[in-house]
Short mmCIF file of C-alpha atoms in Angstrom, two decimals:
data_model
loop_
_atom_site.label_atom_id
_atom_site.label_comp_id
_atom_site.label_asym_id
_atom_site.label_seq_id
_atom_site.Cartn_x
_atom_site.Cartn_y
_atom_site.Cartn_z
CA MET A 1 -119.94 -12.84 -127.50
CA ALA A 2 -123.54 -13.25 -126.37
CA ASN A 3 -124.50 -11.69 -123.03
CA GLU A 4 -121.01 -10.31 -122.48
CA LEU A 5 -120.34 -8.67 -119.15
CA PRO A 6 -119.12 -5.04 -118.92
CA PHE A 7 -115.48 -6.01 -118.40
CA GLU A 8 -115.67 -8.36 -121.40
CA ARG A 9 -116.61 -5.65 -123.91
CA PRO A 10 -113.06 -5.18 -125.27
CA LEU A 11 -113.00 -8.91 -126.05
CA ALA A 12 -116.44 -8.76 -127.67
CA GLU A 13 -115.43 -5.80 -129.83
CA LEU A 14 -112.24 -7.51 -130.99
CA LYS A 15 -114.10 -10.74 -131.76
CA SER A 16 -116.67 -8.75 -133.74
CA LYS A 17 -113.89 -7.18 -135.82
CA ILE A 18 -112.45 -10.63 -136.56
CA GLU A 19 -115.85 -11.91 -137.71
CA GLU A 20 -116.47 -8.83 -139.83
CA LEU A 21 -113.06 -9.15 -141.52
CA ARG A 22 -113.62 -12.86 -142.14
CA LYS A 23 -117.07 -12.20 -143.62
CA PHE A 24 -115.84 -9.28 -145.76
CA GLY A 25 -112.97 -11.40 -147.12
CA ALA A 26 -115.36 -14.20 -148.05
CA GLU A 27 -117.76 -11.82 -149.81
CA LYS A 28 -115.05 -9.98 -151.77
CA GLN A 29 -112.84 -13.05 -152.20
CA ILE A 30 -109.89 -11.29 -150.56
CA ASP A 31 -107.35 -13.21 -148.50
CA PHE A 32 -107.11 -11.67 -144.99
CA THR A 33 -105.51 -14.74 -143.43
CA ASP A 34 -102.49 -12.88 -142.02
CA GLU A 35 -104.57 -10.00 -140.66
CA ILE A 36 -107.06 -12.38 -139.04
CA ALA A 37 -104.24 -14.42 -137.50
CA LYS A 38 -102.75 -11.26 -135.92
CA LEU A 39 -106.14 -10.23 -134.53
CA GLU A 40 -106.73 -13.72 -133.14
CA GLN A 41 -103.32 -13.64 -131.49
CA ARG A 42 -104.16 -10.26 -129.95
CA TYR A 43 -107.51 -11.72 -128.82
CA ALA A 44 -105.77 -14.65 -127.09
CA VAL A 45 -103.38 -12.30 -125.25
CA LEU A 46 -106.20 -9.96 -124.19
CA GLU A 47 -108.33 -12.89 -123.04
CA ASP A 48 -105.50 -14.27 -120.93
CA GLU A 49 -104.83 -10.87 -119.35
CA LEU A 50 -108.51 -10.27 -118.70
CA TYR A 51 -109.40 -13.58 -117.04
CA SER A 52 -106.16 -13.90 -115.08
CA GLY A 53 -106.72 -10.54 -113.40
CA LEU A 54 -110.38 -10.63 -112.42
CA THR A 55 -111.44 -8.37 -109.56
CA ALA A 56 -114.01 -9.23 -106.92
CA VAL A 57 -116.60 -7.21 -108.83
CA ASP A 58 -115.77 -9.05 -112.06
CA LYS A 59 -116.27 -12.39 -110.32
CA MET A 60 -119.52 -11.18 -108.81
CA GLN A 61 -120.77 -10.30 -112.29
CA ILE A 62 -119.82 -13.77 -113.54
CA ALA A 63 -121.57 -15.37 -110.53
CA ARG A 64 -124.73 -13.42 -111.40
CA HIS A 65 -124.58 -14.06 -115.15
CA PRO A 66 -128.12 -14.79 -116.41
CA ALA A 67 -126.89 -17.82 -118.37
CA ARG A 68 -124.95 -19.33 -115.46
CA PRO A 69 -125.91 -22.98 -114.78
CA THR A 70 -128.50 -23.42 -112.05
CA THR A 71 -129.08 -26.13 -109.46
CA ILE A 72 -131.34 -28.10 -111.82
CA ASP A 73 -128.75 -27.83 -114.60
CA PHE A 74 -126.08 -29.34 -112.36
CA ILE A 75 -128.32 -32.04 -110.92
CA GLN A 76 -129.30 -33.20 -114.39
CA ALA A 77 -125.70 -33.03 -115.62
CA ILE A 78 -123.91 -34.84 -112.78
CA CYS A 79 -126.61 -37.13 -111.37
CA THR A 80 -128.85 -39.88 -112.69
CA ASN A 81 -132.37 -41.05 -111.76
CA PHE A 82 -133.35 -37.69 -110.29
CA ILE A 83 -136.81 -37.60 -108.71
CA GLU A 84 -137.92 -34.13 -107.62
CA LEU A 85 -139.94 -33.91 -104.40
CA HIS A 86 -142.25 -31.02 -103.56
CA GLY A 87 -143.80 -29.15 -100.67
CA ASP A 88 -143.11 -28.54 -96.99
CA ARG A 89 -146.31 -30.35 -95.80
CA MET A 90 -147.28 -27.15 -93.96
CA TYR A 91 -147.90 -24.29 -96.37
CA GLY A 92 -146.92 -24.91 -99.99
CA ASP A 93 -144.24 -25.64 -102.56
CA ASP A 94 -141.61 -22.91 -102.91
CA LEU A 95 -140.09 -23.12 -106.40
CA ALA A 96 -137.04 -21.11 -105.24
CA ILE A 97 -135.84 -24.36 -103.60
CA VAL A 98 -135.64 -27.60 -105.56
CA GLY A 99 -134.66 -30.99 -104.23
CA GLY A 100 -135.14 -34.69 -104.39
CA ILE A 101 -133.44 -38.06 -104.65
CA ALA A 102 -130.82 -38.97 -107.25
CA LYS A 103 -127.74 -41.11 -107.79
CA LEU A 104 -124.18 -39.83 -107.97
CA GLY A 105 -121.80 -42.45 -109.31
CA GLY A 106 -124.37 -45.10 -108.46
CA ILE A 107 -124.72 -43.94 -104.83
CA PRO A 108 -128.19 -42.71 -103.72
CA VAL A 109 -128.00 -39.09 -102.53
CA THR A 110 -130.38 -36.30 -101.62
CA VAL A 111 -129.78 -33.14 -103.65
CA ILE A 112 -131.18 -29.73 -102.69
CA GLY A 113 -130.49 -26.21 -103.87
CA HIS A 114 -131.63 -22.69 -104.60
CA GLN A 115 -133.13 -22.31 -108.07
CA LYS A 116 -133.11 -19.13 -110.13
CA GLY A 117 -135.18 -18.77 -113.28
CA LYS A 118 -134.04 -18.94 -116.89
CA ASP A 119 -136.22 -16.05 -118.09
CA THR A 120 -138.46 -13.36 -116.64
CA LYS A 121 -141.51 -15.60 -116.28
CA ASP A 122 -139.46 -18.38 -114.66
CA ASN A 123 -137.70 -15.92 -112.36
CA ILE A 124 -141.00 -14.53 -111.15
CA ALA A 125 -142.28 -18.06 -110.46
CA ARG A 126 -139.10 -18.87 -108.57
CA ASN A 127 -138.96 -15.48 -106.84
CA PHE A 128 -135.54 -14.84 -108.42
CA GLY A 129 -134.05 -17.61 -106.30
CA SER A 130 -134.95 -16.00 -102.95
CA PRO A 131 -136.81 -18.60 -100.86
CA HIS A 132 -139.75 -18.10 -98.54
CA PRO A 133 -139.93 -20.01 -95.22
CA GLU A 134 -141.72 -22.93 -96.88
CA GLY A 135 -138.70 -23.36 -99.17
CA TYR A 136 -136.37 -23.90 -96.24
CA ARG A 137 -138.94 -26.16 -94.55
CA LYS A 138 -139.10 -28.22 -97.74
CA ALA A 139 -135.29 -28.44 -97.73
CA LEU A 140 -135.30 -29.49 -94.08
CA ARG A 141 -137.96 -32.14 -94.74
CA LEU A 142 -135.83 -33.65 -97.50
CA MET A 143 -132.67 -33.53 -95.40
CA GLU A 144 -134.43 -35.23 -92.47
CA GLN A 145 -135.58 -37.93 -94.87
CA ALA A 146 -132.00 -38.37 -96.09
CA ASN A 147 -130.75 -38.60 -92.52
CA LYS A 148 -133.39 -41.23 -91.70
CA PHE A 149 -132.44 -43.45 -94.65
CA GLY A 150 -128.68 -42.84 -94.52
CA ARG A 151 -128.32 -40.94 -97.80
CA PRO A 152 -125.51 -38.36 -98.21
CA ILE A 153 -126.77 -34.80 -98.72
CA ILE A 154 -125.48 -32.47 -101.44
CA THR A 155 -126.65 -28.85 -101.44
CA PHE A 156 -126.20 -26.17 -104.09
CA LEU A 157 -126.07 -22.55 -102.92
CA ASP A 158 -127.11 -19.81 -105.33
CA THR A 159 -129.21 -16.96 -103.94
CA LYS A 160 -128.92 -13.28 -103.07
CA GLY A 161 -130.63 -14.18 -99.82
CA ALA A 162 -133.94 -15.32 -98.39
CA PHE A 163 -136.96 -13.26 -99.44
CA PRO A 164 -137.05 -10.17 -97.15
CA GLY A 165 -140.74 -9.28 -97.58
CA ALA A 166 -143.49 -9.07 -95.01
CA ALA A 167 -145.04 -12.38 -96.06
CA ALA A 168 -141.80 -14.24 -95.34
CA GLU A 169 -141.45 -12.55 -91.95
CA GLU A 170 -145.04 -13.39 -91.05
CA ARG A 171 -144.41 -17.07 -91.84
CA GLY A 172 -141.16 -17.18 -89.85
CA VAL A 173 -138.29 -17.00 -92.32
CA SER A 174 -135.60 -16.50 -89.66
CA GLU A 175 -136.92 -19.44 -87.67
CA SER A 176 -136.95 -21.68 -90.74
CA ILE A 177 -133.33 -20.78 -91.52
CA ALA A 178 -132.30 -21.35 -87.90
CA ARG A 179 -133.91 -24.80 -87.90
CA CYS A 180 -131.93 -25.75 -91.01
CA LEU A 181 -128.68 -24.63 -89.38
CA PHE A 182 -129.46 -26.47 -86.15
CA ALA A 183 -130.52 -29.68 -87.87
CA MET A 184 -127.64 -29.82 -90.38
CA ALA A 185 -125.11 -29.55 -87.55
CA ARG A 186 -126.51 -32.79 -86.06
CA PHE A 187 -127.25 -34.94 -89.10
CA ARG A 188 -125.54 -38.33 -89.10
CA VAL A 189 -124.82 -38.50 -92.84
CA PRO A 190 -122.15 -36.83 -95.02
CA ILE A 191 -123.09 -33.30 -96.16
CA ILE A 192 -121.36 -31.47 -99.01
CA ALA A 193 -122.38 -27.89 -99.81
CA VAL A 194 -121.41 -26.24 -103.10
CA VAL A 195 -121.61 -22.51 -103.80
CA ILE A 196 -122.38 -22.53 -107.53
CA GLY A 197 -123.13 -18.84 -108.04
CA GLU A 198 -124.00 -16.16 -105.54
CA GLY A 199 -124.04 -17.33 -101.95
CA GLY A 200 -125.72 -14.47 -100.14
CA SER A 201 -126.59 -13.94 -96.49
CA GLY A 202 -128.38 -16.41 -94.23
CA GLY A 203 -130.48 -17.44 -97.20
CA ALA A 204 -127.43 -19.26 -98.55
CA LEU A 205 -125.94 -20.31 -95.24
CA ALA A 206 -129.17 -22.13 -94.37
CA LEU A 207 -128.04 -24.92 -96.72
CA GLY A 208 -124.32 -24.48 -96.08
CA VAL A 209 -123.52 -26.43 -92.91
CA GLY A 210 -121.54 -29.21 -94.54
CA ASN A 211 -118.66 -31.50 -93.73
CA ARG A 212 -117.19 -30.03 -96.91
CA VAL A 213 -118.02 -26.64 -98.39
CA LEU A 214 -116.91 -26.12 -102.00
CA MET A 215 -117.07 -23.11 -104.31
CA LEU A 216 -116.92 -22.78 -108.06
CA GLU A 217 -113.93 -20.70 -109.12
CA HIS A 218 -115.91 -17.54 -109.88
CA ALA A 219 -118.67 -17.93 -107.28
CA VAL A 220 -119.01 -15.46 -104.40
CA TYR A 221 -120.04 -16.01 -100.79
CA SER A 222 -120.84 -13.25 -98.29
CA ALA A 223 -122.97 -12.30 -95.30
CA LEU A 224 -124.33 -9.35 -97.26
CA SER A 225 -124.17 -8.21 -100.88
CA PRO A 226 -121.59 -5.49 -101.63
CA GLU A 227 -124.46 -3.23 -102.72
CA GLY A 228 -126.20 -3.77 -99.40
CA ALA A 229 -123.00 -3.18 -97.45
CA ALA A 230 -122.29 0.02 -99.41
CA SER A 231 -125.81 1.27 -98.72
CA ILE A 232 -125.25 0.76 -94.99
CA VAL A 233 -121.66 2.03 -94.74
CA TYR A 234 -121.65 4.79 -97.35
CA LYS A 235 -125.40 5.38 -97.77
CA SER A 236 -124.87 4.71 -101.47
CA ALA A 237 -124.73 1.49 -103.51
CA SER A 238 -122.28 3.20 -105.89
CA LYS A 239 -119.44 2.20 -103.54
CA ALA A 240 -120.19 -1.53 -104.02
CA ALA A 241 -116.99 -2.17 -106.01
CA GLU A 242 -114.85 -0.85 -103.17
CA LEU A 243 -116.75 -2.89 -100.58
CA ALA A 244 -116.53 -6.05 -102.70
CA GLU A 245 -112.73 -6.03 -102.46
CA MET A 246 -112.79 -5.32 -98.72
CA MET A 247 -115.38 -8.01 -97.92
CA LYS A 248 -113.27 -10.91 -99.32
CA ILE A 249 -116.18 -12.52 -101.14
CA THR A 250 -114.30 -14.54 -103.77
CA ALA A 251 -113.55 -18.26 -103.57
CA GLN A 252 -109.82 -17.56 -103.40
CA ASP A 253 -110.19 -15.17 -100.46
CA ILE A 254 -112.55 -17.47 -98.58
CA LEU A 255 -110.28 -20.49 -99.05
CA ARG A 256 -107.47 -18.51 -97.39
CA LEU A 257 -109.81 -17.90 -94.44
CA ASP A 258 -110.50 -21.67 -94.13
CA ALA A 259 -114.24 -21.07 -94.62
CA ILE A 260 -114.34 -23.47 -97.59
CA ASP A 261 -112.45 -26.66 -98.36
CA ASP A 262 -111.92 -26.67 -102.11
CA ILE A 263 -112.33 -24.60 -105.28
CA VAL A 264 -113.85 -26.19 -108.39
CA PRO A 265 -112.21 -24.86 -111.59
CA GLU A 266 -114.43 -23.16 -114.15
CA PRO A 267 -114.06 -22.99 -117.94
CA ARG A 268 -112.35 -19.86 -119.27
CA GLY A 269 -114.86 -17.04 -118.90
CA GLY A 270 -117.14 -18.80 -116.44
CA ALA A 271 -119.39 -21.82 -115.97
CA HIS A 272 -121.91 -20.50 -118.51
CA ARG A 273 -119.36 -21.04 -121.30
CA SER A 274 -119.64 -24.83 -121.04
CA LEU A 275 -122.07 -26.67 -118.78
CA GLU A 276 -120.58 -30.02 -119.83
CA GLN A 277 -117.03 -29.02 -118.88
CA GLN A 278 -118.17 -27.43 -115.63
CA ALA A 279 -120.30 -30.42 -114.68
CA GLU A 280 -117.39 -32.79 -115.24
CA SER A 281 -115.11 -30.70 -113.00
CA LEU A 282 -117.77 -30.53 -110.29
CA ARG A 283 -118.54 -34.25 -110.50
CA THR A 284 -114.84 -35.08 -110.05
CA VAL A 285 -114.41 -32.87 -106.99
CA LEU A 286 -117.71 -33.97 -105.42
CA TRP A 287 -116.82 -37.62 -105.87
CA LYS A 288 -113.41 -37.12 -104.27
CA HIS A 289 -114.84 -35.52 -101.14
CA LEU A 290 -117.74 -37.96 -100.94
CA GLN A 291 -115.33 -40.89 -100.98
CA GLU A 292 -113.40 -39.30 -98.10
CA LEU A 293 -116.57 -38.88 -96.01
CA LEU A 294 -118.41 -42.16 -96.64
CA PRO A 295 -116.11 -44.32 -94.44
CA LYS A 296 -116.68 -42.05 -91.41
CA SER A 297 -119.11 -43.09 -88.68
CA ALA A 298 -122.09 -40.90 -87.76
CA GLU A 299 -120.29 -39.64 -84.66
CA GLU A 300 -117.18 -38.84 -86.70
CA LEU A 301 -119.23 -36.91 -89.26
CA ILE A 302 -120.86 -34.77 -86.56
CA GLU A 303 -117.51 -34.09 -84.90
CA ASP A 304 -115.90 -33.36 -88.27
CA ARG A 305 -118.61 -30.78 -89.02
CA TYR A 306 -118.23 -29.21 -85.58
CA GLU A 307 -114.47 -28.88 -85.87
CA LYS A 308 -114.72 -27.47 -89.37
CA PHE A 309 -116.86 -24.53 -88.33
CA ARG A 310 -114.91 -23.97 -85.12
CA LYS A 311 -111.68 -23.32 -87.03
CA ILE A 312 -113.09 -20.90 -89.63
CA GLY A 313 -111.43 -17.50 -89.86
CA LYS A 314 -108.12 -15.82 -89.25
CA PHE A 315 -107.32 -13.25 -86.61
CA THR A 316 -104.36 -11.52 -84.98
CA TYR A 317 -103.88 -10.26 -81.45
CA VAL A 318 -103.40 -6.51 -81.00
CA GLN A 319 -101.64 -5.47 -77.83
CA GLU A 320 -103.16 -2.52 -76.04
CA ALA A 321 -101.07 0.66 -76.14
CA ALA A 322 -101.08 0.85 -72.36
CA GLU A 323 -99.44 -2.55 -72.12
CA ARG A 324 -96.65 -1.50 -74.47
CA VAL A 325 -95.69 1.56 -72.40
#
């Protein structure tokens, strides 16, 4: 298995043994059919046990996999006639945000998302998917254009967070995120946000105010990374695994909290195993929700968005001890 994750090593080792036995049998002309069949059966059982019992940390590792499909991968796989648009008309073109006009099922849409790199050079150019203020201003410019011309908006969330450096602060990163949040709440067109990998902090939420918020099965979504939370709470990032479980960052946890509307199934092992299969699943779910939203009027879409975010979360009342005496 190429680029296997730490929890996948037992699978990789077993698969390596199967390949070695198959190769040795071919070289020596020895029939190991029965032995290989038993190992393959053991592999299937181990694979099922492994992927049916993933922890929050396991899912986080899958969400961060270097080969995981990016925004551009999904746009090219599920849309047609994509035209990328550039720049915020104020400072520059942030490559950590990509967006433009495309067609989904023949319907013109505006697509926008965080973009991580495919290799070191690409990651440096795209700032590892962490946008500067001009990235969010570019996204806002494209969304305002979509709102003006009545095009549905689809956003793809995949970032550890907005860039936290001095340059971003000097150019107003918090203000640019706030403007996105404010504007998306009032747009008069359908908005669907999809967490495709790691949805981290306000950097992800800036593109996440949708009528529908979806997550891929192994994506994660949180206000802060588990490592960051562990550094604050325990003064050590080594406690990240413990915090990841407590923070409820997985798609399954967040669906129970009503913070998202649907989970898009992934291929066994994660989206990086098959872009084609993952794109087909995402296209199907996107199309279903888009068809539900298109008949709504502008006023209904705004109200729908408002009500969605008002109902997020679960809580219980705790009676004060004094009142129980």
